[in-house]
């Protein structure tokens, strides 16, 4: 697909083609039956809401033992599969559970691991996608060929995991209406891709992503990553519904997201060779992400607590946050009179010895910091908005951090510390 792809798409494919880590992945997460069932129920709630279905009797096959490869027909009833393999073995073999659900009007949905037997049906799915859909999925008008799909299926089964959603009509042939899978990256996360047939959008995507996340968690993959066009509203909405963080914005036409495969926050990925910077910023967008990465930091941007999302921010619920606990510095760039204040206080109170920098919008006219809510250390507040100067402040704060292997060029230290010194009032607004 090389010549027909935009550079961003080519990079994404290159990332997907990386090999498995040398050692099997350790199981990090055990997902119990209750959680698996809840994923299915969420989906039924969605399907009913979207289609106003009159809820005929439905049966759900709870996940059972790992399935065999190569089936294309639906399986009814609980199966007694082969003995469960160890998790790493299952991941390598691409095995997994099968979910079967009766839909309204006699239709049946089967979600099962992908195999090379699905090649023709997948070709059919992709042949009927519009140019707009191809653009959202591949960042170009690239239409997958048979050999490309063969490679994609092989990559999932050998170096990751993939699911297809197969729709069975009561009196007609079945067809594949959804394709979701990941290929493992060197850092232990999975590079995610997902496509839903237009007629099944509005309900199937979240379910298929949930199913893939559950399978990934069972295989010890804590995080899925995806490069998403910022214009891809549906995909972004779907991601925001889960626990996620952003890893960068590229040229701002795309965003790279990390999605937790459990209900917890994403975790730091890869070896801790660069200083880790956790940023709490509205919508997961922080102006200094790329400059900080260039300066040698690993940066993860959390969107902070979101309305109606219980459990989205462990910090505010007194639970450990794996991102905060393993960071070398934290920047809170959320409004202090909202969740930013609680987070800044929470991070300070946690007393992990990790420096916390709070960025605030300067007061119009004076450029001074705004009145600070109680409990926030004024020495940690900065009104600095220039990314390079912010990074210089962070360099100062993290000077004692144990990790010092910064591969990027060092920024010019043209800023004065301590960080409480107000910077030029370049722009207003709460974002840091
Ligand atoms: C992106 C894509 C996979 C999403 O699948 P979908 O079935 O269309 O997804 P939906 O529209 O149902 O999901 C998004 C919505 O579900 C909601 N949602 C997500 N998870 C949910 C859950 N567990 N419970 C309730 N609602 C949920 C979101 O709020 C969002 O609602 P909104 O659109 O009203 O804001 C699909 O549109 C597609 O194939 N697009 C083309 C290819 C593509 O873009 N692939 C991704 C490349 S990175």
CSV table of C-alpha atoms and ligand atoms in Angstrom, one decimal:
chain,number,residue,atom,x,y,z
A,1,UNK,CA,0.0,0.0,0.0
A,2,UNK,CA,3.1,2.2,0.2
A,3,UNK,CA,2.8,4.5,-2.8
A,4,UNK,CA,-0.9,5.3,-2.3
A,5,UNK,CA,-0.6,6.3,1.3
A,6,UNK,CA,-0.1,9.6,3.0
A,7,UNK,CA,3.1,9.6,5.2
A,8,UNK,CA,1.1,9.5,8.4
A,9,UNK,CA,-0.7,6.3,7.2
A,10,UNK,CA,2.6,4.8,6.2
A,11,UNK,CA,4.1,5.5,9.6
A,12,UNK,CA,1.1,3.9,11.2
A,13,UNK,CA,1.5,0.8,9.1
A,14,UNK,CA,5.2,0.6,9.9
A,15,UNK,CA,4.3,0.8,13.6
A,16,UNK,CA,1.9,-2.0,13.1
A,17,UNK,CA,4.5,-4.2,11.6
A,18,UNK,CA,6.8,-4.2,14.5
A,19,UNK,CA,7.6,-7.6,16.0
A,20,UNK,CA,6.5,-9.1,19.3
A,21,UNK,CA,8.7,-8.4,22.3
A,22,UNK,CA,11.3,-11.2,22.8
A,23,UNK,CA,9.8,-12.3,26.1
A,24,UNK,CA,6.1,-13.3,26.4
A,25,UNK,CA,4.0,-10.5,28.0
A,26,UNK,CA,3.3,-11.0,31.6
A,27,UNK,CA,-0.4,-11.1,32.4
A,28,UNK,CA,-1.2,-7.8,34.1
A,29,UNK,CA,-4.9,-7.9,34.2
A,30,UNK,CA,-7.5,-10.5,35.0
A,31,UNK,CA,-10.9,-9.7,33.7
A,32,UNK,CA,-13.7,-11.6,35.4
A,33,UNK,CA,-16.9,-12.9,34.0
A,34,UNK,CA,-18.9,-10.1,35.6
A,35,UNK,CA,-16.9,-7.5,33.6
A,36,UNK,CA,-17.2,-9.4,30.4
A,37,UNK,CA,-21.0,-9.7,30.8
A,38,UNK,CA,-21.2,-6.0,31.6
A,39,UNK,CA,-19.5,-5.1,28.3
A,40,UNK,CA,-22.2,-7.1,26.5
A,41,UNK,CA,-25.0,-5.5,28.5
A,42,UNK,CA,-23.7,-2.0,27.8
A,43,UNK,CA,-23.9,-2.8,24.1
A,44,UNK,CA,-27.4,-4.1,24.4
A,45,UNK,CA,-28.4,-0.9,26.1
A,46,UNK,CA,-26.9,1.0,23.2
A,47,UNK,CA,-28.5,-1.2,20.5
A,48,UNK,CA,-32.0,-0.8,22.1
A,49,UNK,CA,-31.6,2.9,22.6
A,50,UNK,CA,-30.4,3.5,19.1
A,51,UNK,CA,-32.9,1.4,17.3
A,52,UNK,CA,-35.9,1.6,19.6
A,53,UNK,CA,-36.0,-2.2,19.5
A,54,UNK,CA,-38.9,-3.8,21.3
A,55,UNK,CA,-36.4,-6.1,23.1
A,56,UNK,CA,-37.4,-9.6,22.0
A,57,UNK,CA,-35.9,-12.4,24.0
A,58,UNK,CA,-32.1,-12.3,23.7
A,59,UNK,CA,-29.5,-14.8,24.4
A,60,UNK,CA,-25.9,-14.0,25.1
A,61,UNK,CA,-23.2,-16.6,25.1
A,62,UNK,CA,-20.8,-15.6,27.8
A,63,UNK,CA,-17.2,-16.0,26.7
A,64,UNK,CA,-15.9,-19.5,27.0
A,65,UNK,CA,-12.6,-21.2,26.4
A,66,UNK,CA,-10.3,-20.1,23.6
A,67,UNK,CA,-11.8,-20.8,20.2
A,68,UNK,CA,-10.3,-22.5,17.2
A,69,UNK,CA,-9.3,-20.7,14.1
A,70,UNK,CA,-10.9,-21.0,10.8
A,71,UNK,CA,-14.6,-21.1,11.4
A,72,UNK,CA,-17.0,-18.9,9.5
A,73,UNK,CA,-20.3,-20.3,10.5
A,74,UNK,CA,-22.0,-19.2,13.8
A,75,UNK,CA,-21.8,-21.5,16.8
A,76,UNK,CA,-24.7,-21.9,19.0
A,77,UNK,CA,-24.7,-22.8,22.6
A,78,UNK,CA,-21.9,-23.0,25.1
A,79,UNK,CA,-18.9,-24.8,23.7
A,80,UNK,CA,-16.4,-26.9,25.6
A,81,UNK,CA,-13.3,-25.7,23.9
A,82,UNK,CA,-9.8,-26.9,24.3
A,83,UNK,CA,-8.0,-26.4,27.6
A,84,UNK,CA,-7.0,-22.8,28.1
A,85,UNK,CA,-3.5,-22.1,27.1
A,86,UNK,CA,-1.3,-19.7,29.0
A,87,UNK,CA,-2.0,-16.1,28.1
A,88,UNK,CA,1.1,-15.5,26.1
A,89,UNK,CA,0.4,-18.7,24.1
A,90,UNK,CA,-3.1,-17.6,23.4
A,91,UNK,CA,-2.0,-14.2,22.2
A,92,UNK,CA,0.5,-15.8,19.8
A,93,UNK,CA,-2.1,-18.2,18.5
A,94,UNK,CA,-4.7,-15.5,18.0
A,95,UNK,CA,-7.2,-17.7,19.8
A,96,UNK,CA,-10.0,-16.2,21.9
A,97,UNK,CA,-13.6,-16.3,23.0
A,98,UNK,CA,-16.6,-16.1,20.8
A,99,UNK,CA,-19.6,-13.9,21.7
A,100,UNK,CA,-23.0,-14.8,20.2
A,101,UNK,CA,-26.0,-12.5,20.5
A,102,UNK,CA,-29.5,-12.8,19.1
A,103,UNK,CA,-30.7,-9.5,17.6
A,104,UNK,CA,-34.1,-8.2,16.9
A,105,UNK,CA,-35.9,-9.6,13.7
A,106,UNK,CA,-34.2,-13.0,13.9
A,107,UNK,CA,-30.7,-11.7,13.2
A,108,UNK,CA,-27.7,-13.0,15.0
A,109,UNK,CA,-24.4,-11.4,15.7
A,110,UNK,CA,-21.3,-13.5,16.2
A,111,UNK,CA,-18.1,-11.8,17.3
A,112,UNK,CA,-15.1,-14.1,17.1
A,113,UNK,CA,-11.4,-14.1,16.4
A,114,UNK,CA,-10.4,-13.3,12.8
A,115,UNK,CA,-8.8,-16.0,10.6
A,116,UNK,CA,-7.6,-16.2,7.0
A,117,UNK,CA,-11.0,-17.9,6.1
A,118,UNK,CA,-12.5,-14.4,6.5
A,119,UNK,CA,-10.4,-12.9,3.7
A,120,UNK,CA,-13.3,-12.8,1.1
A,121,UNK,CA,-15.8,-11.4,3.5
A,122,UNK,CA,-13.3,-8.7,4.7
A,123,UNK,CA,-12.5,-7.8,1.1
A,124,UNK,CA,-16.3,-7.4,0.6
A,125,UNK,CA,-16.5,-5.1,3.7
A,126,UNK,CA,-13.6,-2.9,2.5
A,127,UNK,CA,-14.7,-2.8,-1.1
A,128,UNK,CA,-18.0,-1.1,-0.2
A,129,UNK,CA,-16.5,1.6,2.0
A,130,UNK,CA,-16.8,5.1,0.7
A,131,UNK,CA,-13.8,7.2,0.0
A,132,UNK,CA,-14.5,9.3,3.1
A,133,UNK,CA,-14.5,6.1,5.2
A,134,UNK,CA,-11.2,5.0,3.6
A,135,UNK,CA,-9.8,8.4,4.4
A,136,UNK,CA,-10.8,8.1,8.1
A,137,UNK,CA,-9.4,4.6,8.3
A,138,UNK,CA,-6.2,4.8,6.2
A,139,UNK,CA,-5.7,8.6,6.0
A,140,UNK,CA,-5.9,8.3,2.2
A,141,UNK,CA,-8.1,6.8,-0.4
A,142,UNK,CA,-6.2,3.5,-0.1
A,143,UNK,CA,-8.5,0.6,-0.7
A,144,UNK,CA,-7.1,-2.6,0.8
A,145,UNK,CA,-6.2,-5.3,-1.7
A,146,UNK,CA,-6.6,-9.0,-1.0
A,147,UNK,CA,-2.9,-9.4,-0.2
A,148,UNK,CA,-2.9,-6.4,2.1
A,149,UNK,CA,-5.8,-7.9,4.0
A,150,UNK,CA,-4.0,-11.2,4.1
A,151,UNK,CA,-1.1,-9.5,5.7
A,152,UNK,CA,-3.4,-7.6,8.1
A,153,UNK,CA,-5.1,-10.8,9.3
A,154,UNK,CA,-1.7,-12.6,9.6
A,155,UNK,CA,-0.3,-9.8,11.6
A,156,UNK,CA,-3.2,-9.9,14.0
A,157,UNK,CA,-3.2,-13.7,14.5
A,158,UNK,CA,0.6,-13.9,14.8
A,159,UNK,CA,1.5,-10.7,16.6
A,160,UNK,CA,-1.6,-9.5,18.2
A,161,UNK,CA,-5.3,-10.3,18.2
A,162,UNK,CA,-8.2,-9.5,15.9
A,163,UNK,CA,-12.0,-9.8,16.0
A,164,UNK,CA,-14.6,-9.8,13.3
A,165,UNK,CA,-18.3,-9.2,13.8
A,166,UNK,CA,-20.4,-11.4,11.6
A,167,UNK,CA,-24.1,-10.7,11.0
A,168,UNK,CA,-26.4,-13.6,10.2
A,169,UNK,CA,-29.7,-12.7,8.6
A,170,UNK,CA,-32.5,-15.2,9.2
A,171,UNK,CA,-33.0,-15.9,5.4
A,172,UNK,CA,-29.8,-14.9,3.7
A,173,UNK,CA,-26.1,-15.1,3.7
A,174,UNK,CA,-24.0,-13.9,6.6
A,175,UNK,CA,-21.5,-11.1,6.2
A,176,UNK,CA,-18.7,-9.4,8.2
A,177,UNK,CA,-19.9,-6.0,9.4
A,178,UNK,CA,-17.0,-5.2,11.7
A,179,UNK,CA,-13.2,-5.7,11.9
A,180,UNK,CA,-11.2,-4.7,14.9
A,181,UNK,CA,-7.7,-5.8,15.8
A,182,UNK,CA,-4.3,-4.8,17.1
A,183,UNK,CA,-0.7,-5.7,16.4
A,184,UNK,CA,1.7,-5.6,19.3
A,185,UNK,CA,4.3,-2.8,19.5
A,186,UNK,CA,7.7,-3.1,21.2
A,187,UNK,CA,6.4,-1.3,24.3
A,188,UNK,CA,3.8,-4.0,25.0
A,189,UNK,CA,0.8,-2.0,23.8
A,190,UNK,CA,-1.2,-2.9,20.7
A,191,UNK,CA,-1.6,-0.7,17.6
A,192,UNK,CA,-5.4,-0.6,17.1
A,193,UNK,CA,-7.5,-0.4,13.9
A,194,UNK,CA,-11.3,-0.7,13.6
A,195,UNK,CA,-13.8,-0.6,10.8
A,196,UNK,CA,-17.6,-0.9,11.0
A,197,UNK,CA,-19.9,-1.4,8.0
A,198,UNK,CA,-22.0,1.8,7.6
A,199,UNK,CA,-25.3,0.1,8.3
A,200,UNK,CA,-24.1,-1.1,11.7
A,201,UNK,CA,-22.6,2.2,12.9
A,202,UNK,CA,-24.0,4.0,15.9
A,203,UNK,CA,-24.0,0.9,18.1
A,204,UNK,CA,-21.5,-1.8,17.0
A,205,UNK,CA,-18.2,0.1,17.2
A,206,UNK,CA,-18.2,0.6,21.0
A,207,UNK,CA,-19.2,-3.1,21.5
A,208,UNK,CA,-16.5,-4.4,19.3
A,209,UNK,CA,-13.9,-2.1,20.8
A,210,UNK,CA,-15.0,-3.3,24.3
A,211,UNK,CA,-14.7,-6.9,23.2
A,212,UNK,CA,-11.3,-6.3,21.8
A,213,UNK,CA,-10.2,-4.5,25.0
A,214,UNK,CA,-11.4,-7.3,27.2
A,215,UNK,CA,-9.5,-9.8,25.0
A,216,UNK,CA,-6.4,-7.6,25.1
A,217,UNK,CA,-6.5,-7.3,28.9
A,218,UNK,CA,-6.7,-11.0,29.2
A,219,UNK,CA,-3.6,-11.3,27.1
A,220,UNK,CA,-1.7,-8.9,29.3
A,221,UNK,CA,-1.9,-6.0,26.9
A,222,UNK,CA,-2.8,-3.0,29.1
A,223,UNK,CA,-3.1,-0.4,26.5
A,224,UNK,CA,-4.2,0.0,22.9
A,225,UNK,CA,-2.8,2.9,20.8
A,226,UNK,CA,-4.4,4.5,17.8
A,227,UNK,CA,-3.6,7.4,15.5
A,228,UNK,CA,-6.9,9.2,14.8
A,229,UNK,CA,-7.7,12.0,12.4
A,230,UNK,CA,-9.0,14.9,14.5
A,231,UNK,CA,-11.9,15.1,12.1
A,232,UNK,CA,-12.9,11.5,13.0
A,233,UNK,CA,-15.6,12.5,15.4
A,234,UNK,CA,-17.1,9.0,15.9
A,235,UNK,CA,-13.8,7.4,16.6
A,236,UNK,CA,-12.8,10.2,19.0
A,237,UNK,CA,-16.2,9.9,20.8
A,238,UNK,CA,-15.7,6.2,21.2
A,239,UNK,CA,-12.2,6.7,22.6
A,240,UNK,CA,-13.4,9.4,25.0
A,241,UNK,CA,-16.0,7.0,26.4
A,242,UNK,CA,-13.1,4.9,27.7
A,243,UNK,CA,-10.2,5.6,29.9
A,244,UNK,CA,-7.7,7.3,27.6
A,245,UNK,CA,-4.8,9.7,27.4
A,246,UNK,CA,-3.1,11.4,24.5
A,247,UNK,CA,0.5,10.8,23.5
A,248,UNK,CA,0.9,13.5,20.9
A,249,UNK,CA,-0.8,15.5,18.2
A,250,UNK,CA,1.6,15.2,15.3
A,251,UNK,CA,0.8,18.0,12.9
A,252,UNK,CA,-2.6,18.6,14.7
A,253,UNK,CA,-4.6,16.8,12.0
A,254,UNK,CA,-4.1,13.6,13.9
A,255,UNK,CA,-4.0,12.7,17.6
A,256,UNK,CA,-2.3,9.6,19.0
A,257,UNK,CA,-4.3,8.1,21.9
A,258,UNK,CA,-3.6,5.4,24.4
A,259,UNK,CA,-6.7,3.5,25.5
A,260,UNK,CA,-6.7,1.5,28.7
A,261,UNK,CA,-8.0,-2.0,28.2
A,262,UNK,CA,-9.4,-2.1,31.7
A,263,UNK,CA,-11.5,0.4,33.6
A,264,UNK,CA,-8.3,1.9,35.0
A,265,UNK,CA,-6.2,4.7,33.5
A,266,UNK,CA,-3.6,3.8,30.9
A,267,UNK,CA,-0.1,3.1,32.2
A,268,UNK,CA,3.3,4.2,31.1
A,269,UNK,CA,4.6,2.1,28.2
A,270,UNK,CA,8.1,0.9,27.5
A,271,UNK,CA,11.3,1.2,29.5
A,272,UNK,CA,11.7,4.2,31.8
A,273,UNK,CA,14.7,5.6,30.0
A,274,UNK,CA,13.4,9.2,29.6
A,275,UNK,CA,11.9,11.5,32.2
A,276,UNK,CA,8.2,11.0,32.3
A,277,UNK,CA,5.9,14.0,32.3
A,278,UNK,CA,2.2,13.6,33.1
A,279,UNK,CA,0.1,16.5,32.1
A,280,UNK,CA,-3.5,17.1,33.1
A,281,UNK,CA,-5.0,19.3,30.4
A,282,UNK,CA,-8.5,19.9,29.0
A,283,UNK,CA,-9.3,17.4,26.2
A,284,UNK,CA,-5.9,15.8,26.5
A,285,UNK,CA,-4.4,18.7,24.5
A,286,UNK,CA,-1.4,20.5,25.8
A,287,UNK,CA,0.5,23.1,23.7
A,288,UNK,CA,3.9,22.0,24.8
A,289,UNK,CA,3.6,18.3,24.2
A,290,UNK,CA,5.7,18.1,21.1
A,291,UNK,CA,8.4,20.5,22.3
A,292,UNK,CA,8.6,18.5,25.5
A,293,UNK,CA,9.0,15.3,23.6
A,294,UNK,CA,11.7,16.9,21.4
A,295,UNK,CA,13.4,17.9,24.7
A,296,UNK,CA,13.6,14.3,25.7
A,297,UNK,CA,10.5,13.8,27.9
A,298,UNK,CA,8.0,10.9,27.6
A,299,UNK,CA,4.7,12.8,27.7
A,300,UNK,CA,1.3,11.5,28.5
A,301,UNK,CA,-1.6,14.0,28.6
A,302,UNK,CA,-4.7,13.1,30.6
A,303,UNK,CA,-8.0,14.8,29.9
A,304,UNK,CA,-8.7,15.0,33.7
A,305,UNK,CA,-12.0,14.2,35.2
A,306,UNK,CA,-15.0,14.3,32.8
A,307,UNK,CA,-18.6,14.8,33.8
A,308,UNK,CA,-20.5,11.6,34.3
A,309,UNK,CA,-17.4,9.5,34.1
A,310,UNK,CA,-17.1,7.9,37.5
A,311,UNK,CA,-13.8,6.2,38.0
A,312,UNK,CA,-12.2,8.2,35.2
A,313,UNK,CA,-9.7,9.9,37.6
A,314,UNK,CA,-8.4,7.6,40.4
A,315,UNK,CA,-6.6,10.6,41.9
A,316,UNK,CA,-9.9,12.3,42.9
A,317,UNK,CA,-11.2,9.1,44.4
A,318,UNK,CA,-8.3,8.4,46.6
A,319,UNK,CA,-7.0,5.5,44.5
A,320,UNK,CA,-3.5,5.2,43.2
A,321,UNK,CA,-2.9,6.5,39.7
A,322,UNK,CA,-0.3,4.5,37.8
A,323,UNK,CA,0.5,7.4,35.5
A,324,UNK,CA,1.0,9.9,38.4
A,325,UNK,CA,2.9,7.4,40.6
A,326,UNK,CA,5.5,6.6,37.9
A,327,UNK,CA,5.9,10.2,36.6
A,328,UNK,CA,9.0,12.3,37.1
A,329,UNK,CA,7.0,15.5,37.0
A,330,UNK,CA,3.4,16.5,36.8
A,331,UNK,CA,1.9,19.6,35.1
A,332,UNK,CA,-1.7,20.6,35.9
A,333,UNK,CA,-3.0,22.7,33.1
A,334,UNK,CA,-6.7,22.5,34.0
A,335,UNK,CA,-8.7,25.4,35.3
A,336,UNK,CA,-7.9,25.8,39.0
A,337,UNK,CA,-11.5,26.8,39.9
A,338,UNK,CA,-12.6,23.5,38.5
A,339,UNK,CA,-11.1,20.0,38.5
A,340,UNK,CA,-7.6,21.5,38.2
A,341,UNK,CA,-7.7,22.8,41.7
A,342,UNK,CA,-8.7,19.4,43.1
A,343,UNK,CA,-6.0,17.6,41.0
A,344,UNK,CA,-3.3,20.1,42.0
A,345,UNK,CA,-4.2,19.7,45.7
A,346,UNK,CA,-4.4,15.9,45.2
A,347,UNK,CA,-1.1,15.5,43.6
A,348,UNK,CA,0.6,17.7,46.2
A,349,UNK,CA,-1.1,15.9,49.0
A,350,UNK,CA,0.0,12.5,47.6
A,351,UNK,CA,3.5,13.6,48.6
A,352,UNK,CA,5.3,11.3,46.2
A,353,UNK,CA,8.2,13.6,45.9
A,354,UNK,CA,7.3,14.3,42.3
A,355,UNK,CA,7.3,18.0,41.4
A,356,UNK,CA,4.0,19.4,40.5
A,357,UNK,CA,3.8,22.4,38.2
A,358,UNK,CA,0.5,24.3,37.9
A,359,UNK,CA,0.0,26.5,34.9
A,360,UNK,CA,-2.5,29.2,35.1
A,361,UNK,CA,-3.7,31.9,32.7
A,362,UNK,CA,-2.3,35.3,33.8
A,363,UNK,CA,-4.7,38.0,34.9
A,364,UNK,CA,-5.5,40.3,32.0
A,365,UNK,CA,-3.6,43.6,32.2
A,366,UNK,CA,-1.2,42.7,35.1
A,367,UNK,CA,0.1,39.3,33.9
A,368,UNK,CA,0.0,38.2,37.5
A,369,UNK,CA,-1.4,34.8,38.6
A,370,UNK,CA,-5.1,34.8,39.4
A,371,UNK,CA,-6.2,34.5,43.0
A,372,UNK,CA,-5.3,31.0,44.0
A,373,UNK,CA,-7.6,28.6,45.7
A,374,UNK,CA,-6.6,27.4,49.1
A,375,UNK,CA,-4.2,24.5,49.4
A,376,UNK,CA,-2.2,25.1,46.3
A,377,UNK,CA,1.5,25.8,46.7
A,378,UNK,CA,2.2,29.2,45.2
A,379,UNK,CA,5.8,28.2,44.5
A,380,UNK,CA,4.5,25.7,42.0
A,381,UNK,CA,2.4,28.1,40.0
A,382,UNK,CA,3.5,29.6,36.7
A,383,UNK,CA,1.8,31.8,34.2
A,384,UNK,CA,4.5,31.0,31.7
A,385,UNK,CA,2.9,30.0,28.3
A,386,UNK,CA,6.0,29.8,26.1
A,387,UNK,CA,6.5,26.0,25.5
A,388,UNK,CA,10.3,26.3,25.5
A,389,UNK,CA,10.3,28.3,28.8
A,390,UNK,CA,7.9,25.9,30.4
A,391,UNK,CA,10.2,23.1,29.5
A,392,UNK,CA,13.2,24.9,31.0
A,393,UNK,CA,11.2,25.2,34.2
A,394,UNK,CA,10.5,21.5,34.1
A,395,UNK,CA,14.1,20.8,33.5
A,396,UNK,CA,14.9,22.7,36.6
A,397,UNK,CA,12.3,20.9,38.6
A,398,UNK,CA,13.3,17.5,37.4
A,399,UNK,CA,17.0,18.1,37.6
A,400,UNK,CA,17.3,15.6,40.4
A,401,UNK,CA,15.2,12.9,38.7
A,402,UNK,CA,16.9,9.6,38.5
A,403,UNK,CA,16.3,9.3,34.8
A,404,UNK,CA,18.5,11.5,32.7
A,405,UNK,CA,18.9,9.8,29.4
A,406,UNK,CA,17.4,12.5,27.2
A,407,UNK,CA,17.7,11.7,23.6
A,408,UNK,CA,16.3,15.0,22.3
A,409,UNK,CA,18.3,18.3,22.1
A,410,UNK,CA,18.3,20.3,25.3
A,411,UNK,CA,16.3,23.4,25.2
A,412,UNK,CA,17.9,26.8,25.5
A,413,UNK,CA,17.8,27.6,29.3
A,414,UNK,CA,16.7,31.2,28.7
A,415,UNK,CA,14.2,31.2,31.5
A,416,UNK,CA,14.4,32.3,35.1
A,417,UNK,CA,13.4,30.0,37.9
A,418,UNK,CA,11.6,29.7,40.3
A,419,UNK,CA,8.5,29.0,38.3
A,420,UNK,CA,6.3,31.4,40.3
A,421,UNK,CA,7.8,34.2,38.2
A,422,UNK,CA,5.0,35.3,35.9
A,423,UNK,CA,5.8,35.1,32.2
A,424,UNK,CA,4.6,37.3,29.4
A,425,UNK,CA,0.9,37.3,29.0
A,426,UNK,CA,1.0,35.8,25.5
A,427,UNK,CA,-2.4,34.3,25.5
A,428,UNK,CA,-5.4,33.9,27.8
A,429,UNK,CA,-7.3,30.8,28.6
A,430,UNK,CA,-7.0,28.0,31.0
A,431,UNK,CA,-5.0,25.6,28.9
A,432,UNK,CA,-1.3,25.4,29.7
B,1,LIG,C1,-15.1,4.8,14.0
B,1,LIG,C2,-16.1,3.7,14.0
B,1,LIG,C3,-15.4,2.4,14.1
B,1,LIG,C4,-17.1,3.9,15.1
B,1,LIG,O1,-18.0,2.8,15.1
B,1,LIG,P1,-19.6,3.2,15.3
B,1,LIG,O2,-20.4,2.0,15.4
B,1,LIG,O3,-19.9,4.1,14.2
B,1,LIG,O4,-19.5,4.0,16.7
B,1,LIG,P2,-20.7,4.8,17.4
B,1,LIG,O5,-21.1,5.9,16.6
B,1,LIG,O6,-21.7,3.9,17.9
B,1,LIG,O7,-19.8,5.3,18.6
B,1,LIG,C5,-19.5,6.5,19.0
B,1,LIG,C6,-20.7,6.8,20.0
B,1,LIG,O8,-20.9,5.8,20.9
B,1,LIG,C7,-20.9,6.4,22.2
B,1,LIG,N1,-20.4,5.3,23.0
B,1,LIG,C8,-19.1,4.8,22.9
B,1,LIG,N2,-19.0,3.8,23.8
B,1,LIG,C9,-20.2,3.7,24.5
B,1,LIG,C10,-20.7,2.8,25.5
B,1,LIG,N3,-19.9,1.9,26.0
B,1,LIG,N4,-21.9,3.1,26.0
B,1,LIG,C11,-22.7,4.1,25.5
B,1,LIG,N5,-22.3,4.9,24.5
B,1,LIG,C12,-21.0,4.7,24.0
B,1,LIG,C13,-20.2,7.6,22.1
B,1,LIG,O9,-20.6,8.5,23.1
B,1,LIG,C14,-20.4,8.0,20.7
B,1,LIG,O10,-21.6,8.8,20.7
B,1,LIG,P3,-21.8,10.1,19.8
B,1,LIG,O11,-21.4,9.7,18.4
B,1,LIG,O12,-23.3,10.3,19.8
B,1,LIG,O13,-21.0,11.1,20.4
B,1,LIG,C15,-17.0,3.6,12.6
B,1,LIG,O14,-17.7,4.8,12.5
B,1,LIG,C16,-16.1,3.4,11.4
B,1,LIG,O15,-15.9,2.3,11.0
B,1,LIG,N6,-15.7,4.5,10.7
B,1,LIG,C17,-14.9,4.5,9.5
B,1,LIG,C18,-13.5,3.8,9.8
B,1,LIG,C19,-12.8,4.5,10.9
B,1,LIG,O16,-12.9,5.7,11.1
B,1,LIG,N7,-12.0,3.8,11.7
B,1,LIG,C20,-11.2,4.2,12.8
B,1,LIG,C21,-9.8,4.6,12.3
B,1,LIG,S1,-8.8,5.2,13.6
